[in-house]
Amino acid sequence: MRRPRFEGDQRRSTMTALQHGSAAIPEAKASIPPTSHDDIDEALAILSDNADAWVKTSIDERIRILDELVASTHRVAERWVRAACDAKGVRRGTPGEGEEWLGGPVVVLRNLQLLKRSLKDIRDSGSPKLPGEPKVLPDGQVEAPVFPTDALDKLLFTGFSAAIRQNRSVTKSSLRDNMGEIYRNPPTQGRVSLVLGAGNVSSIGPMDALHKLFVEGEVVVLKMNPVNEYLGPFMDEAFRELVRLGYFRVVYGGAKEGDYLCTHELVGSIHITGSDKTFDAIVWGTGAEAADRKRRGEPRNDKPISSELGNVSPIIVVPGPWTDEEIEFQATNIASSLTNNAGFNCNATRVIVTQSSWAKRGKFIDAIKRAFARAEQRMPYYPGAEERQAAFLEAHPQAHQFGPRGEGKVPWTMITDLDPTKADDICFTTEAWCGVTSEVPLDADDPVAFVEEAVKFSNETLWGTLSCSVIVHPKTMKEPRVGQAVEKAIGDLRFGSVCVNHWAALAYALVTPAWGAAPGHPKEDIRSGNGFVHNTYLFDKPEKSVIRGPFVVKPKPAWFLDNRTSHEIGRKLCDLYANPSLLKVPSLLFSALRG
């Protein structure tokens, strides 16, 4: 690969920006003219005028609106996916197209249907009906089941489950009183929320808006990210009923327009999916003045702000008696968690944590390399990807690269045998935000000691608290000491989502889990962010989402990098969630079996 040339201070400033947290991303070139300040003022005035009406809107009317949104989102879905594929250089009929279906209109439609179901439950019985009985964990924490939600989920995701662990102030008897706050105690006044959309996954902006509207009760102005602002017209069309009623608006622009919106007197709250650098710029400003403000605890913007800001995401691989077939499955599983969306995901696997003495470690790493070697090369559509990969290669010139190299290309990159004692390694401190991952072996005498060390390493060395995964063989889990250690690890890992045996993106895609960083970060040290989104059972005090899945899944998961029919599966899931019917399942399963 041709590495970018850096001269003097330019190189030092680039490396400094990559030293900690999420990488500073250059602003993308606009494809749609920025919205003028006058037009922003007009949009905010319309929203402000209708904010009180929204909080007074009946549940039946909200359900009607959701039905309208389902129909309009389904109508625009094909064009939405086509535009995303064109912008990202994705060939139709490939796993990349499948990703755009699954990470776009499919999850938005699922979100709409789940919100509608919860609102019907609130109307009929006072609160959302859980799909199972909550339980109290041995340490006293309440865990509420949120998946599977129905027979359809059980058919499509056999063996998968999800639950949300609640804040410790919530008891089993008080759980119902900690669901759907805005419907139990409706606010007397409305508020305008600014949602700063993400540029990578097309469902993030609309789903963040849905959370603000239907879970928090605020009308929304969605500012599109310049990277994917081409989707803005589709958002307008998908949410046209909300637009017609004056509850939703889309605007365009870069940092200048974003700052104007953040400081606008009519904006009452802010939600951002992006980087900790952008969060700090909003709250504290930039440069020396920002550092002084942070030290004094005097933000330049004191509006309520929630955020999801990225992560150096670990996958902890517990040693066990894996067969060759199981090694190949999990190797593809892990590789897919990086190659998805060309590596531009906040939950992409960045550090694979292994036991150094595991007899199958070498075979497993070789299998991951083979998976990267057969993965289709993707266009690095996000600005600065080549420079970010170059910074990791400079720190680790021995990195393994898979795929074509040269200008405009970022090969899949895997850095192995990292030293866990070097806490300042770029792989541990910095979210690569491109197709780069790494592996670190930990010394431990047995699986129990390894699990304990892996938790400590993930909590104390890696940057971020958004999501992580633990891969553990079912036979290993049946060993009492190891099983207990893994269950303890799930509780001890300081991440907003923990996924067992699969990529933690499932916590995002299932929609019922609460998606966000581990609670407790102050604005002065925001890390992966604050607050949760999705959470369609409307828990007021979620703390952690836990997803569990089978060690090996058949047929092949739709999100795997080598699934040949994921584009068919995505389109059929879109139709299914738009108009749910068990009669559509056989055709969907036929496509899945051919993947």
PDB file of C-alpha atoms in Angstrom, residues 395-533:
ATOM      1  CA  ALA A 395       3.296   1.294  15.022  1.00  0.00           C
ATOM      2  CA  HIS A 396       3.140  -2.354  13.898  1.00  0.00           C
ATOM      3  CA  PRO A 397       4.946  -2.872  10.573  1.00  0.00           C
ATOM      4  CA  GLN A 398       4.657  -6.657  11.018  1.00  0.00           C
ATOM      5  CA  ALA A 399       0.865  -6.469  10.551  1.00  0.00           C
ATOM      6  CA  HIS A 400      -0.754  -8.988   8.219  1.00  0.00           C
ATOM      7  CA  GLN A 401      -2.632  -7.415   5.291  1.00  0.00           C
ATOM      8  CA  PHE A 402      -5.172  -9.140   3.063  1.00  0.00           C
ATOM      9  CA  GLY A 403      -6.311  -7.819  -0.289  1.00  0.00           C
ATOM     10  CA  PRO A 404      -5.125  -5.302  -2.883  1.00  0.00           C
ATOM     11  CA  ARG A 405      -2.945  -2.407  -1.783  1.00  0.00           C
ATOM     12  CA  GLY A 406      -2.460   1.015  -3.263  1.00  0.00           C
ATOM     13  CA  GLU A 407      -4.072   4.406  -3.397  1.00  0.00           C
ATOM     14  CA  GLY A 408      -7.735   4.332  -2.435  1.00  0.00           C
ATOM     15  CA  LYS A 409      -7.485   0.887  -0.815  1.00  0.00           C
ATOM     16  CA  VAL A 410      -7.308  -0.259   2.805  1.00  0.00           C
ATOM     17  CA  PRO A 411      -6.602  -4.011   2.981  1.00  0.00           C
ATOM     18  CA  TRP A 412      -8.046  -5.982   5.873  1.00  0.00           C
ATOM     19  CA  THR A 413      -5.333  -5.701   8.509  1.00  0.00           C
ATOM     20  CA  MET A 414      -4.638  -7.976  11.474  1.00  0.00           C
ATOM     21  CA  ILE A 415      -1.940  -7.291  14.057  1.00  0.00           C
ATOM     22  CA  THR A 416      -1.114 -10.330  16.198  1.00  0.00           C
ATOM     23  CA  ASP A 417       0.934 -11.102  19.319  1.00  0.00           C
ATOM     24  CA  LEU A 418       0.507  -7.723  20.984  1.00  0.00           C
ATOM     25  CA  ASP A 419       2.130  -7.158  24.367  1.00  0.00           C
ATOM     26  CA  PRO A 420      -0.658  -6.727  26.956  1.00  0.00           C
ATOM     27  CA  THR A 421       1.677  -4.815  29.286  1.00  0.00           C
ATOM     28  CA  LYS A 422       2.086  -1.955  26.792  1.00  0.00           C
ATOM     29  CA  ALA A 423      -1.030  -0.085  27.819  1.00  0.00           C
ATOM     30  CA  ASP A 424      -0.253   2.808  25.474  1.00  0.00           C
ATOM     31  CA  ASP A 425      -0.291   0.622  22.336  1.00  0.00           C
ATOM     32  CA  ILE A 426      -2.347   2.321  19.634  1.00  0.00           C
ATOM     33  CA  CYS A 427      -4.388  -0.882  19.252  1.00  0.00           C
ATOM     34  CA  PHE A 428      -5.552  -0.537  22.865  1.00  0.00           C
ATOM     35  CA  THR A 429      -6.042   3.216  23.083  1.00  0.00           C
ATOM     36  CA  THR A 430      -7.486   4.166  19.704  1.00  0.00           C
ATOM     37  CA  GLU A 431     -10.514   3.159  17.663  1.00  0.00           C
ATOM     38  CA  ALA A 432      -9.064   2.485  14.201  1.00  0.00           C
ATOM     39  CA  TRP A 433     -12.286   3.289  12.296  1.00  0.00           C
ATOM     40  CA  CYS A 434     -11.189   1.273   9.272  1.00  0.00           C
ATOM     41  CA  GLY A 435     -10.458  -2.390   8.465  1.00  0.00           C
ATOM     42  CA  VAL A 436      -7.879  -2.935  11.237  1.00  0.00           C
ATOM     43  CA  THR A 437      -8.086  -5.448  14.074  1.00  0.00           C
ATOM     44  CA  SER A 438      -5.589  -7.041  16.462  1.00  0.00           C
ATOM     45  CA  GLU A 439      -4.928  -9.987  18.761  1.00  0.00           C
ATOM     46  CA  VAL A 440      -3.399 -10.028  22.224  1.00  0.00           C
ATOM     47  CA  PRO A 441      -2.439 -13.237  24.090  1.00  0.00           C
ATOM     48  CA  LEU A 442      -2.693 -13.221  27.884  1.00  0.00           C
ATOM     49  CA  ASP A 443      -0.704 -15.521  30.147  1.00  0.00           C
ATOM     50  CA  ALA A 444      -2.949 -17.555  32.444  1.00  0.00           C
ATOM     51  CA  ASP A 445      -2.676 -20.977  34.058  1.00  0.00           C
ATOM     52  CA  ASP A 446      -6.188 -22.171  33.236  1.00  0.00           C
ATOM     53  CA  PRO A 447      -9.458 -20.966  31.663  1.00  0.00           C
ATOM     54  CA  VAL A 448     -10.752 -19.508  34.939  1.00  0.00           C
ATOM     55  CA  ALA A 449      -7.615 -17.442  35.451  1.00  0.00           C
ATOM     56  CA  PHE A 450      -7.744 -16.405  31.794  1.00  0.00           C
ATOM     57  CA  VAL A 451     -11.325 -15.156  32.059  1.00  0.00           C
ATOM     58  CA  GLU A 452     -10.415 -13.110  35.126  1.00  0.00           C
ATOM     59  CA  GLU A 453      -7.358 -11.622  33.400  1.00  0.00           C
ATOM     60  CA  ALA A 454      -9.319 -10.917  30.216  1.00  0.00           C
ATOM     61  CA  VAL A 455     -11.969  -8.984  32.145  1.00  0.00           C
ATOM     62  CA  LYS A 456      -9.320  -6.954  33.940  1.00  0.00           C
ATOM     63  CA  PHE A 457      -7.489  -6.238  30.681  1.00  0.00           C
ATOM     64  CA  SER A 458     -10.674  -5.231  28.831  1.00  0.00           C
ATOM     65  CA  ASN A 459     -11.844  -2.972  31.652  1.00  0.00           C
ATOM     66  CA  GLU A 460      -8.551  -1.329  32.532  1.00  0.00           C
ATOM     67  CA  THR A 461      -6.469  -1.250  29.339  1.00  0.00           C
ATOM     68  CA  LEU A 462      -8.847  -0.894  26.393  1.00  0.00           C
ATOM     69  CA  TRP A 463     -10.484   2.448  25.605  1.00  0.00           C
ATOM     70  CA  GLY A 464     -14.262   2.587  25.677  1.00  0.00           C
ATOM     71  CA  THR A 465     -17.233   0.880  27.311  1.00  0.00           C
ATOM     72  CA  LEU A 466     -19.745   0.375  24.491  1.00  0.00           C
ATOM     73  CA  SER A 467     -19.802  -3.347  23.715  1.00  0.00           C
ATOM     74  CA  CYS A 468     -17.815  -6.563  23.892  1.00  0.00           C
ATOM     75  CA  SER A 469     -18.199 -10.290  23.246  1.00  0.00           C
ATOM     76  CA  VAL A 470     -17.227 -13.499  25.005  1.00  0.00           C
ATOM     77  CA  ILE A 471     -16.799 -16.659  22.908  1.00  0.00           C
ATOM     78  CA  VAL A 472     -17.059 -19.840  24.965  1.00  0.00           C
ATOM     79  CA  HIS A 473     -17.611 -23.469  23.970  1.00  0.00           C
ATOM     80  CA  PRO A 474     -20.726 -25.122  25.502  1.00  0.00           C
ATOM     81  CA  LYS A 475     -18.613 -27.942  26.964  1.00  0.00           C
ATOM     82  CA  THR A 476     -16.394 -25.357  28.623  1.00  0.00           C
ATOM     83  CA  MET A 477     -19.442 -23.592  30.060  1.00  0.00           C
ATOM     84  CA  LYS A 478     -20.553 -26.879  31.614  1.00  0.00           C
ATOM     85  CA  GLU A 479     -17.380 -27.018  33.695  1.00  0.00           C
ATOM     86  CA  PRO A 480     -18.692 -25.544  36.968  1.00  0.00           C
ATOM     87  CA  ARG A 481     -15.718 -23.298  37.763  1.00  0.00           C
ATOM     88  CA  VAL A 482     -15.424 -21.969  34.217  1.00  0.00           C
ATOM     89  CA  GLY A 483     -19.160 -21.473  33.811  1.00  0.00           C
ATOM     90  CA  GLN A 484     -19.278 -19.504  37.055  1.00  0.00           C
ATOM     91  CA  ALA A 485     -16.277 -17.437  35.963  1.00  0.00           C
ATOM     92  CA  VAL A 486     -17.926 -16.560  32.636  1.00  0.00           C
ATOM     93  CA  GLU A 487     -21.202 -15.589  34.316  1.00  0.00           C
ATOM     94  CA  LYS A 488     -19.276 -13.407  36.753  1.00  0.00           C
ATOM     95  CA  ALA A 489     -17.382 -11.884  33.822  1.00  0.00           C
ATOM     96  CA  ILE A 490     -20.633 -10.890  32.100  1.00  0.00           C
ATOM     97  CA  GLY A 491     -21.508  -8.870  35.179  1.00  0.00           C
ATOM     98  CA  ASP A 492     -18.012  -7.487  35.751  1.00  0.00           C
ATOM     99  CA  LEU A 493     -17.282  -6.341  32.190  1.00  0.00           C
ATOM    100  CA  ARG A 494     -17.833  -2.571  32.164  1.00  0.00           C
ATOM    101  CA  PHE A 495     -19.613  -2.368  28.831  1.00  0.00           C
ATOM    102  CA  GLY A 496     -23.131  -1.350  27.869  1.00  0.00           C
ATOM    103  CA  SER A 497     -23.634  -4.605  25.954  1.00  0.00           C
ATOM    104  CA  VAL A 498     -22.063  -8.028  26.393  1.00  0.00           C
ATOM    105  CA  CYS A 499     -22.732 -10.689  23.771  1.00  0.00           C
ATOM    106  CA  VAL A 500     -21.972 -14.374  24.306  1.00  0.00           C
ATOM    107  CA  ASN A 501     -20.679 -16.287  21.248  1.00  0.00           C
ATOM    108  CA  HIS A 502     -21.514 -13.615  18.679  1.00  0.00           C
ATOM    109  CA  TRP A 503     -20.707 -10.127  17.513  1.00  0.00           C
ATOM    110  CA  ALA A 504     -22.047  -7.516  19.911  1.00  0.00           C
ATOM    111  CA  ALA A 505     -23.707  -5.688  16.999  1.00  0.00           C
ATOM    112  CA  LEU A 506     -26.649  -7.985  17.726  1.00  0.00           C
ATOM    113  CA  ALA A 507     -27.370  -5.753  20.716  1.00  0.00           C
ATOM    114  CA  TYR A 508     -27.945  -2.973  18.186  1.00  0.00           C
ATOM    115  CA  ALA A 509     -29.761  -5.001  15.532  1.00  0.00           C
ATOM    116  CA  LEU A 510     -32.293  -6.801  17.742  1.00  0.00           C
ATOM    117  CA  VAL A 511     -33.565  -3.329  18.788  1.00  0.00           C
ATOM    118  CA  THR A 512     -35.213  -4.466  22.046  1.00  0.00           C
ATOM    119  CA  PRO A 513     -31.895  -4.275  23.972  1.00  0.00           C
ATOM    120  CA  ALA A 514     -30.775  -0.893  25.269  1.00  0.00           C
ATOM    121  CA  TRP A 515     -27.863   0.311  23.132  1.00  0.00           C
ATOM    122  CA  GLY A 516     -25.248   2.604  24.635  1.00  0.00           C
ATOM    123  CA  ALA A 517     -22.134   2.833  26.775  1.00  0.00           C
ATOM    124  CA  ALA A 518     -21.817   1.572  30.315  1.00  0.00           C
ATOM    125  CA  PRO A 519     -23.456   4.197  32.547  1.00  0.00           C
ATOM    126  CA  GLY A 520     -21.504   6.608  34.685  1.00  0.00           C
ATOM    127  CA  HIS A 521     -19.163   8.599  32.438  1.00  0.00           C
ATOM    128  CA  PRO A 522     -18.942  12.270  33.408  1.00  0.00           C
ATOM    129  CA  LYS A 523     -18.846  14.877  30.646  1.00  0.00           C
ATOM    130  CA  GLU A 524     -15.191  15.545  31.469  1.00  0.00           C
ATOM    131  CA  ASP A 525     -14.300  11.940  30.543  1.00  0.00           C
ATOM    132  CA  ILE A 526     -17.116  10.819  28.267  1.00  0.00           C
ATOM    133  CA  ARG A 527     -15.376   7.823  26.601  1.00  0.00           C
ATOM    134  CA  SER A 528     -18.057   5.787  24.751  1.00  0.00           C
ATOM    135  CA  GLY A 529     -20.859   8.142  25.723  1.00  0.00           C
ATOM    136  CA  ASN A 530     -23.878   8.428  27.981  1.00  0.00           C
ATOM    137  CA  GLY A 531     -27.487   7.333  27.750  1.00  0.00           C
ATOM    138  CA  PHE A 532     -29.192   4.548  25.802  1.00  0.00           C
ATOM    139  CA  VAL A 533     -31.274   4.298  22.627  1.00  0.00           C
TER     140      VAL A 533
END
